[in-house]
Amino acid sequence: MSLIRLGIALATALCLSVPAHAQEPTKIRFTLDWKYQGLHAYIFWAKDKGYFAKEGLDVSIDQGTGSSATVTRIVSGTYDAGFGDMNAIIQLAGTKPGQQPVMVYMIYNTPPFALIVKKDSPIKTLKDLEGRKMGTPAGGAAGQLFPALAALNGIDASKVSTVNMAPNLQEQMLVKDDVDFSAIFTVTSYANLIGMKMDPLKDFRWFYYSDYGVDLYSNGIMVSKALVTEKPKAVAGLVRALNKAMIEVAADPAAGVKEMLKVEPLMDQNIETQRLVYALKTHFVSKETDANGLGDVSDARMEKAIKLLADTYKLPNTPAVKDVFDRSFLPPKAERALKLSF
């Protein structure tokens, strides 16, 4: 055999010896919590900049129907990971231990839950909610957590009727008086009301859950138990890619939202940039993230949040922090430090 033929034969043998899976990216089906918004910019930034691909991941991203619904979608096996509500994980762990997804990167360090009423509404205090109609999407976290708010503030939740509607109709139905108040995600309704040519602060009154004793965490990146067990390197890669993207988008929110236009060309770039900046300043970054870095939680605070939910919903099981949150996939703290410039 000639040297040339020998070389070709050896090269062919080497190529054939490489396992097929080493060349194929790990597919991850990812669900958002809501329709496309500017605050999802970091997720698409990670995809468009090739950060997922660099980690050997092929991530498909779909819109969601609510923060709590993300948990249901993952548990059903339809999705492997998503952006959704920690409190829904806790509730599932308290009723069906072992079935819940696990949060691996906390994003909403302060809860974006509130009730809003029109400025001229007769509802002046939380006690005035009794006998009224509350509007909320079926999978919306603020509506799901209303019983906790009620219990802490002496409200009889059974005297409040619930009207479910599509997420994009929530503000419109409140304005039209189809409901008396709405349980909302602050960052969603704030921007939506601006889009409706209304002033969120002058035309409405806000009851923030955090002002009434509901000191909970909220949305973050969660993954299925199967993904953690079977493909832990993929989970670590997913978190690394998203963390890198978050840091970069926070440095230039307008650029991050501009990337979103590739996904949703009809998106109002100005409004969505305002939404993202509001979320970063109000919910993503806090004194706690200054101390612990993005993505992590305080175990003591999480334990209190779990107890609050267990007591409110009379959960048969009280999960431990490790049952709902796993920090082992987080990058080093230095890589998760974020100081906003605005």
Tab-separated table of C-alpha atoms in Angstrom:
chain	number	residue	atom	x	y	z
A	1	MET	CA	0.000	0.000	0.000
A	2	SER	CA	1.351	3.441	-0.916
A	3	LEU	CA	1.968	6.037	1.760
A	4	ILE	CA	-0.848	8.165	0.330
A	5	ARG	CA	-3.357	5.303	0.496
A	6	LEU	CA	-2.150	4.400	3.974
A	7	GLY	CA	-2.684	7.985	5.113
A	8	ILE	CA	-6.192	8.058	3.688
A	9	ALA	CA	-7.035	4.750	5.339
A	10	LEU	CA	-5.785	5.920	8.728
A	11	ALA	CA	-7.676	9.220	8.471
A	12	THR	CA	-10.874	7.391	7.553
A	13	ALA	CA	-10.454	4.987	10.445
A	14	LEU	CA	-9.949	7.843	12.885
A	15	CYS	CA	-13.067	9.640	11.660
A	16	LEU	CA	-15.145	6.493	11.981
A	17	SER	CA	-13.841	5.881	15.485
A	18	VAL	CA	-15.171	9.220	16.791
A	19	PRO	CA	-18.510	8.591	18.546
A	20	ALA	CA	-21.455	10.119	16.695
A	21	HIS	CA	-22.768	11.772	19.852
A	22	ALA	CA	-19.552	13.764	20.226
A	23	GLN	CA	-20.460	15.640	17.071
A	24	GLU	CA	-24.117	16.183	17.861
A	25	PRO	CA	-25.268	19.014	20.155
A	26	THR	CA	-27.560	18.252	23.064
A	27	LYS	CA	-31.074	19.377	22.204
A	28	ILE	CA	-32.855	21.386	24.895
A	29	ARG	CA	-36.499	22.400	24.503
A	30	PHE	CA	-36.872	25.694	26.397
A	31	THR	CA	-40.143	27.428	27.288
A	32	LEU	CA	-40.509	31.069	28.202
A	33	ASP	CA	-42.971	32.237	30.830
A	34	TRP	CA	-44.865	34.574	28.525
A	35	LYS	CA	-45.039	36.040	25.056
A	36	TYR	CA	-41.814	37.527	23.680
A	37	GLN	CA	-40.689	40.519	25.733
A	38	GLY	CA	-37.566	42.615	26.083
A	39	LEU	CA	-36.719	41.005	29.393
A	40	HIS	CA	-36.138	37.732	27.522
A	41	ALA	CA	-33.350	39.395	25.541
A	42	TYR	CA	-30.539	37.573	27.349
A	43	ILE	CA	-31.947	34.186	26.298
A	44	PHE	CA	-31.957	35.052	22.612
A	45	TRP	CA	-28.623	36.842	22.994
A	46	ALA	CA	-27.107	33.568	24.196
A	47	LYS	CA	-28.536	31.784	21.177
A	48	ASP	CA	-27.682	34.400	18.546
A	49	LYS	CA	-24.152	34.989	19.818
A	50	GLY	CA	-23.425	31.273	19.715
A	51	TYR	CA	-23.012	30.796	23.460
A	52	PHE	CA	-25.338	27.788	23.513
A	53	ALA	CA	-23.561	26.277	20.523
A	54	LYS	CA	-20.188	26.772	22.199
A	55	GLU	CA	-21.494	24.698	25.112
A	56	GLY	CA	-22.594	21.953	22.725
A	57	LEU	CA	-26.275	22.821	23.000
A	58	ASP	CA	-29.057	23.169	20.449
A	59	VAL	CA	-31.704	25.212	22.278
A	60	SER	CA	-35.179	25.757	20.805
A	61	ILE	CA	-37.214	28.513	22.481
A	62	ASP	CA	-41.018	28.755	22.632
A	63	GLN	CA	-43.356	31.348	24.093
A	64	GLY	CA	-45.135	30.534	27.350
A	65	THR	CA	-48.573	30.921	28.915
A	66	GLY	CA	-47.632	31.893	32.468
A	67	SER	CA	-44.829	31.575	34.986
A	68	SER	CA	-46.472	28.732	36.874
A	69	ALA	CA	-47.333	26.981	33.621
A	70	THR	CA	-43.614	26.617	32.889
A	71	VAL	CA	-43.435	24.043	35.675
A	72	THR	CA	-46.335	22.061	34.217
A	73	ARG	CA	-44.773	22.101	30.771
A	74	ILE	CA	-41.491	20.726	32.071
A	75	VAL	CA	-43.107	18.078	34.274
A	76	SER	CA	-45.169	16.861	31.318
A	77	GLY	CA	-41.964	16.175	29.410
A	78	THR	CA	-42.838	18.606	26.628
A	79	TYR	CA	-39.927	20.842	27.638
A	80	ASP	CA	-36.547	20.225	29.242
A	81	ALA	CA	-35.976	23.671	30.704
A	82	GLY	CA	-37.613	27.048	30.990
A	83	PHE	CA	-38.010	30.444	32.566
A	84	GLY	CA	-40.634	30.211	35.269
A	85	ASP	CA	-41.727	30.660	38.860
A	86	MET	CA	-39.864	29.228	41.843
A	87	ASN	CA	-43.006	29.281	43.955
A	88	ALA	CA	-44.772	26.899	41.604
A	89	ILE	CA	-41.831	24.516	42.030
A	90	ILE	CA	-42.178	24.728	45.809
A	91	GLN	CA	-45.908	24.022	45.657
A	92	LEU	CA	-45.392	20.974	43.466
A	93	ALA	CA	-42.596	19.705	45.711
A	94	GLY	CA	-44.957	20.107	48.643
A	95	THR	CA	-47.714	18.021	47.059
A	96	LYS	CA	-45.870	15.579	44.805
A	97	PRO	CA	-42.290	15.330	46.082
A	98	GLY	CA	-39.772	14.295	43.466
A	99	GLN	CA	-41.793	15.383	40.445
A	100	GLN	CA	-40.784	19.041	40.540
A	101	PRO	CA	-38.183	20.633	38.268
A	102	VAL	CA	-35.230	22.312	39.979
A	103	MET	CA	-34.231	25.963	39.776
A	104	VAL	CA	-30.592	26.377	38.779
A	105	TYR	CA	-30.306	30.148	38.210
A	106	MET	CA	-32.463	32.696	40.042
A	107	ILE	CA	-33.260	35.845	38.058
A	108	TYR	CA	-36.079	37.694	39.832
A	109	ASN	CA	-34.381	38.320	43.160
A	110	THR	CA	-37.312	40.454	44.310
A	111	PRO	CA	-40.871	39.390	43.492
A	112	PRO	CA	-42.601	41.136	40.554
A	113	PHE	CA	-46.079	40.445	41.920
A	114	ALA	CA	-48.687	43.137	42.483
A	115	LEU	CA	-52.371	43.920	42.396
A	116	ILE	CA	-53.428	46.962	40.399
A	117	VAL	CA	-56.636	48.955	40.437
A	118	LYS	CA	-57.746	52.000	38.484
A	119	LYS	CA	-57.034	55.280	40.209
A	120	ASP	CA	-60.735	55.950	40.847
A	121	SER	CA	-61.438	52.419	42.111
A	122	PRO	CA	-63.321	52.087	45.424
A	123	ILE	CA	-60.653	49.565	46.445
A	124	LYS	CA	-58.464	51.557	48.835
A	125	THR	CA	-57.080	48.794	51.055
A	126	LEU	CA	-56.547	45.066	50.662
A	127	LYS	CA	-59.612	44.399	52.812
A	128	ASP	CA	-61.691	46.085	50.107
A	129	LEU	CA	-60.841	43.211	47.761
A	130	GLU	CA	-63.486	40.998	49.345
A	131	GLY	CA	-66.566	40.694	47.163
A	132	ARG	CA	-64.640	41.821	44.075
A	133	LYS	CA	-63.569	40.194	40.811
A	134	MET	CA	-59.874	39.500	40.268
A	135	GLY	CA	-58.475	39.178	36.762
A	136	THR	CA	-55.536	36.869	36.127
A	137	PRO	CA	-54.267	34.464	33.460
A	138	ALA	CA	-54.827	30.848	34.489
A	139	GLY	CA	-51.086	30.177	34.774
A	140	GLY	CA	-50.087	33.570	36.139
A	141	ALA	CA	-47.917	33.436	39.255
A	142	ALA	CA	-49.421	36.549	40.870
A	143	GLY	CA	-52.872	35.000	40.756
A	144	GLN	CA	-51.563	31.664	41.990
A	145	LEU	CA	-49.969	33.428	44.972
A	146	PHE	CA	-52.979	35.562	45.865
A	147	PRO	CA	-54.028	33.163	48.678
A	148	ALA	CA	-50.666	33.769	50.371
A	149	LEU	CA	-51.158	37.533	50.207
A	150	ALA	CA	-54.695	37.138	51.512
A	151	ALA	CA	-53.691	34.909	54.419
A	152	LEU	CA	-50.981	37.304	55.569
A	153	ASN	CA	-53.315	40.282	55.513
A	154	GLY	CA	-56.550	38.926	56.948
A	155	ILE	CA	-58.415	38.718	53.658
A	156	ASP	CA	-61.007	36.004	53.064
A	157	ALA	CA	-59.844	34.732	49.672
A	158	SER	CA	-63.065	32.740	49.259
A	159	LYS	CA	-64.909	36.052	48.926
A	160	VAL	CA	-62.857	37.024	45.881
A	161	SER	CA	-63.985	35.614	42.535
A	162	THR	CA	-61.439	34.906	39.818
A	163	VAL	CA	-61.831	35.728	36.139
A	164	ASN	CA	-59.261	34.048	33.901
A	165	MET	CA	-58.261	35.630	30.625
A	166	ALA	CA	-55.555	35.504	27.997
A	167	PRO	CA	-52.371	37.260	29.160
A	168	ASN	CA	-52.613	39.959	26.506
A	169	LEU	CA	-56.127	40.953	27.621
A	170	GLN	CA	-55.376	41.520	31.285
A	171	GLU	CA	-54.873	45.286	31.256
A	172	GLN	CA	-57.640	45.884	28.713
A	173	MET	CA	-60.211	44.044	30.827
A	174	LEU	CA	-59.246	46.082	33.881
A	175	VAL	CA	-59.580	49.351	31.977
A	176	LYS	CA	-62.997	48.259	30.640
A	177	ASP	CA	-64.151	47.343	34.192
A	178	ASP	CA	-64.656	43.688	33.292
A	179	VAL	CA	-62.744	42.991	36.517
A	180	ASP	CA	-62.264	45.085	39.665
A	181	PHE	CA	-58.545	44.465	40.041
A	182	SER	CA	-55.813	42.449	38.398
A	183	ALA	CA	-53.085	40.217	39.819
A	184	ILE	CA	-50.143	41.064	37.623
A	185	PHE	CA	-46.456	40.750	36.878
A	186	THR	CA	-45.164	44.282	37.429
A	187	VAL	CA	-42.783	44.278	34.473
A	188	THR	CA	-45.473	43.023	32.129
A	189	SER	CA	-48.284	45.379	33.063
A	190	TYR	CA	-46.013	48.397	33.514
A	191	ALA	CA	-44.848	48.210	29.909
A	192	ASN	CA	-48.235	47.154	28.546
A	193	LEU	CA	-49.911	50.189	30.082
A	194	ILE	CA	-47.295	52.455	28.533
A	195	GLY	CA	-48.098	50.793	25.220
A	196	MET	CA	-51.766	51.629	25.796
A	197	LYS	CA	-50.805	55.323	26.114
A	198	MET	CA	-51.573	55.318	29.822
A	199	ASP	CA	-49.429	56.308	32.791
A	200	PRO	CA	-48.911	53.234	34.994
A	201	LEU	CA	-48.281	55.322	38.107
A	202	LYS	CA	-50.776	58.169	37.645
A	203	ASP	CA	-53.715	56.243	36.194
A	204	PHE	CA	-53.465	53.212	38.491
A	205	ARG	CA	-52.697	52.290	42.090
A	206	TRP	CA	-50.384	49.399	42.883
A	207	PHE	CA	-50.354	46.966	45.808
A	208	TYR	CA	-46.959	45.270	45.712
A	209	TYR	CA	-46.907	41.820	47.301
A	210	SER	CA	-43.485	42.516	48.823
A	211	ASP	CA	-44.961	45.508	50.720
A	212	TYR	CA	-47.499	43.203	52.345
A	213	GLY	CA	-45.295	40.440	53.710
A	214	VAL	CA	-44.887	38.220	50.646
A	215	ASP	CA	-41.067	38.183	50.468
A	216	LEU	CA	-40.642	35.494	47.859
A	217	TYR	CA	-38.280	34.757	45.040
A	218	SER	CA	-39.804	34.460	41.610
A	219	ASN	CA	-38.706	33.576	38.101
A	220	GLY	CA	-35.486	31.926	37.116
A	221	ILE	CA	-34.059	29.174	34.973
A	222	MET	CA	-35.411	25.738	35.850
A	223	VAL	CA	-34.631	22.345	34.377
A	224	SER	CA	-36.161	18.889	34.530
A	225	LYS	CA	-34.918	16.276	36.969
A	226	ALA	CA	-34.092	14.089	33.968
A	227	LEU	CA	-31.798	16.726	32.478
A	228	VAL	CA	-29.982	17.151	35.795
A	229	THR	CA	-29.518	13.414	36.211
A	230	GLU	CA	-28.761	12.394	32.653
A	231	LYS	CA	-26.971	15.451	31.255
A	232	PRO	CA	-25.484	17.546	34.069
A	233	LYS	CA	-22.812	18.992	31.766
A	234	ALA	CA	-25.568	20.321	29.521
A	235	VAL	CA	-27.212	22.009	32.518
A	236	ALA	CA	-23.928	23.640	33.524
A	237	GLY	CA	-23.400	24.774	29.938
A	238	LEU	CA	-26.911	26.217	29.738
A	239	VAL	CA	-26.355	28.214	32.923
A	240	ARG	CA	-22.933	29.453	31.812
A	241	ALA	CA	-24.291	30.634	28.479
A	242	LEU	CA	-27.270	32.425	30.010
A	243	ASN	CA	-25.182	34.054	32.738
A	244	LYS	CA	-22.703	35.388	30.183
A	245	ALA	CA	-25.565	36.723	28.082
A	246	MET	CA	-27.256	38.341	31.094
A	247	ILE	CA	-24.100	40.254	32.036
A	248	GLU	CA	-23.650	41.503	28.480
A	249	VAL	CA	-27.284	42.492	27.939
A	250	ALA	CA	-27.359	44.350	31.265
A	251	ALA	CA	-24.441	46.443	30.012
A	252	ASP	CA	-26.423	47.471	26.907
A	253	PRO	CA	-30.165	46.758	27.240
A	254	ALA	CA	-31.018	48.514	23.976
A	255	ALA	CA	-28.676	46.220	22.060
A	256	GLY	CA	-30.235	43.217	23.771
A	257	VAL	CA	-33.740	44.250	22.788
A	258	LYS	CA	-32.559	44.917	19.246
A	259	GLU	CA	-31.616	41.230	19.022
A	260	MET	CA	-35.214	40.395	19.975
A	261	LEU	CA	-36.444	42.131	16.829
A	262	LYS	CA	-35.090	39.170	14.871
A	263	VAL	CA	-37.629	37.011	16.693
A	264	GLU	CA	-40.486	39.507	16.952
A	265	PRO	CA	-40.115	42.252	14.303
A	266	LEU	CA	-43.276	44.033	15.472
A	267	MET	CA	-41.886	44.531	18.978
A	268	ASP	CA	-41.750	48.174	20.117
A	269	GLN	CA	-38.045	48.572	20.799
A	270	ASN	CA	-38.464	51.658	22.984
A	271	ILE	CA	-41.126	50.154	25.248
A	272	GLU	CA	-39.319	46.832	25.524
A	273	THR	CA	-36.061	48.549	26.426
A	274	GLN	CA	-37.917	50.433	29.179
A	275	ARG	CA	-39.338	47.121	30.375
A	276	LEU	CA	-35.915	45.485	30.499
A	277	VAL	CA	-34.284	48.422	32.288
A	278	TYR	CA	-37.142	48.468	34.819
A	279	ALA	CA	-36.763	44.736	35.445
A	280	LEU	CA	-32.994	44.950	35.860
A	281	LYS	CA	-33.184	47.850	38.309
A	282	THR	CA	-36.246	46.725	40.230
A	283	HIS	CA	-36.096	42.939	40.328
A	284	PHE	CA	-32.948	41.387	38.866
A	285	VAL	CA	-30.297	43.308	40.822
A	286	SER	CA	-30.457	43.883	44.576
A	287	LYS	CA	-28.292	44.087	47.686
A	288	GLU	CA	-28.528	40.308	47.839
A	289	THR	CA	-27.159	39.853	44.325
A	290	ASP	CA	-24.414	42.335	45.181
A	291	ALA	CA	-23.400	39.970	47.982
A	292	ASN	CA	-24.021	36.584	46.359
A	293	GLY	CA	-23.819	37.289	42.639
A	294	LEU	CA	-26.554	36.768	40.066
A	295	GLY	CA	-28.299	33.423	40.030
A	296	ASP	CA	-27.862	32.476	43.691
A	297	VAL	CA	-30.261	32.706	46.642
A	298	SER	CA	-30.106	33.170	50.390
A	299	ASP	CA	-30.894	29.819	52.001
A	300	ALA	CA	-32.374	31.533	55.072
A	301	ARG	CA	-34.691	33.672	52.968
A	302	MET	CA	-35.647	30.700	50.826
A	303	GLU	CA	-36.504	28.659	53.916
A	304	LYS	CA	-38.856	31.433	55.058
A	305	ALA	CA	-40.448	31.563	51.613
A	306	ILE	CA	-40.982	27.801	51.629
A	307	LYS	CA	-42.565	27.957	55.088
A	308	LEU	CA	-44.873	30.774	53.985
A	309	LEU	CA	-46.101	28.755	51.031
A	310	ALA	CA	-46.364	25.529	53.048
A	311	ASP	CA	-48.479	27.272	55.687
A	312	THR	CA	-50.620	29.165	53.183
A	313	TYR	CA	-51.431	26.196	50.982
A	314	LYS	CA	-51.290	23.620	53.792
A	315	LEU	CA	-48.796	21.584	51.818
A	316	PRO	CA	-48.528	17.984	53.042
A	317	ASN	CA	-44.761	18.123	52.597
A	318	THR	CA	-42.378	20.989	53.377
A	319	PRO	CA	-39.500	20.766	50.912
A	320	ALA	CA	-35.930	21.664	51.799
A	321	VAL	CA	-34.049	24.322	49.857
A	322	LYS	CA	-31.997	21.613	48.134
A	323	ASP	CA	-35.202	20.051	46.807
A	324	VAL	CA	-36.072	23.133	44.764
A	325	PHE	CA	-32.788	24.966	44.147
A	326	ASP	CA	-29.397	23.647	43.038
A	327	ARG	CA	-26.505	26.122	42.993
A	328	SER	CA	-23.939	23.529	41.922
A	329	PHE	CA	-24.305	24.547	38.268
A	330	LEU	CA	-23.542	28.227	38.884
A	331	PRO	CA	-20.356	29.742	37.453
A	332	PRO	CA	-17.884	31.222	39.977
A	333	LYS	CA	-19.206	34.261	41.863
A	334	ALA	CA	-16.760	36.608	40.107
A	335	GLU	CA	-18.362	35.708	36.777
A	336	ARG	CA	-21.826	36.495	38.149
A	337	ALA	CA	-21.077	39.976	39.526
A	338	LEU	CA	-23.185	42.763	38.034
A	339	LYS	CA	-23.184	46.492	38.733
A	340	LEU	CA	-25.659	48.453	36.652
A	341	SER	CA	-24.552	51.672	34.988
A	342	PHE	CA	-28.035	53.210	34.937
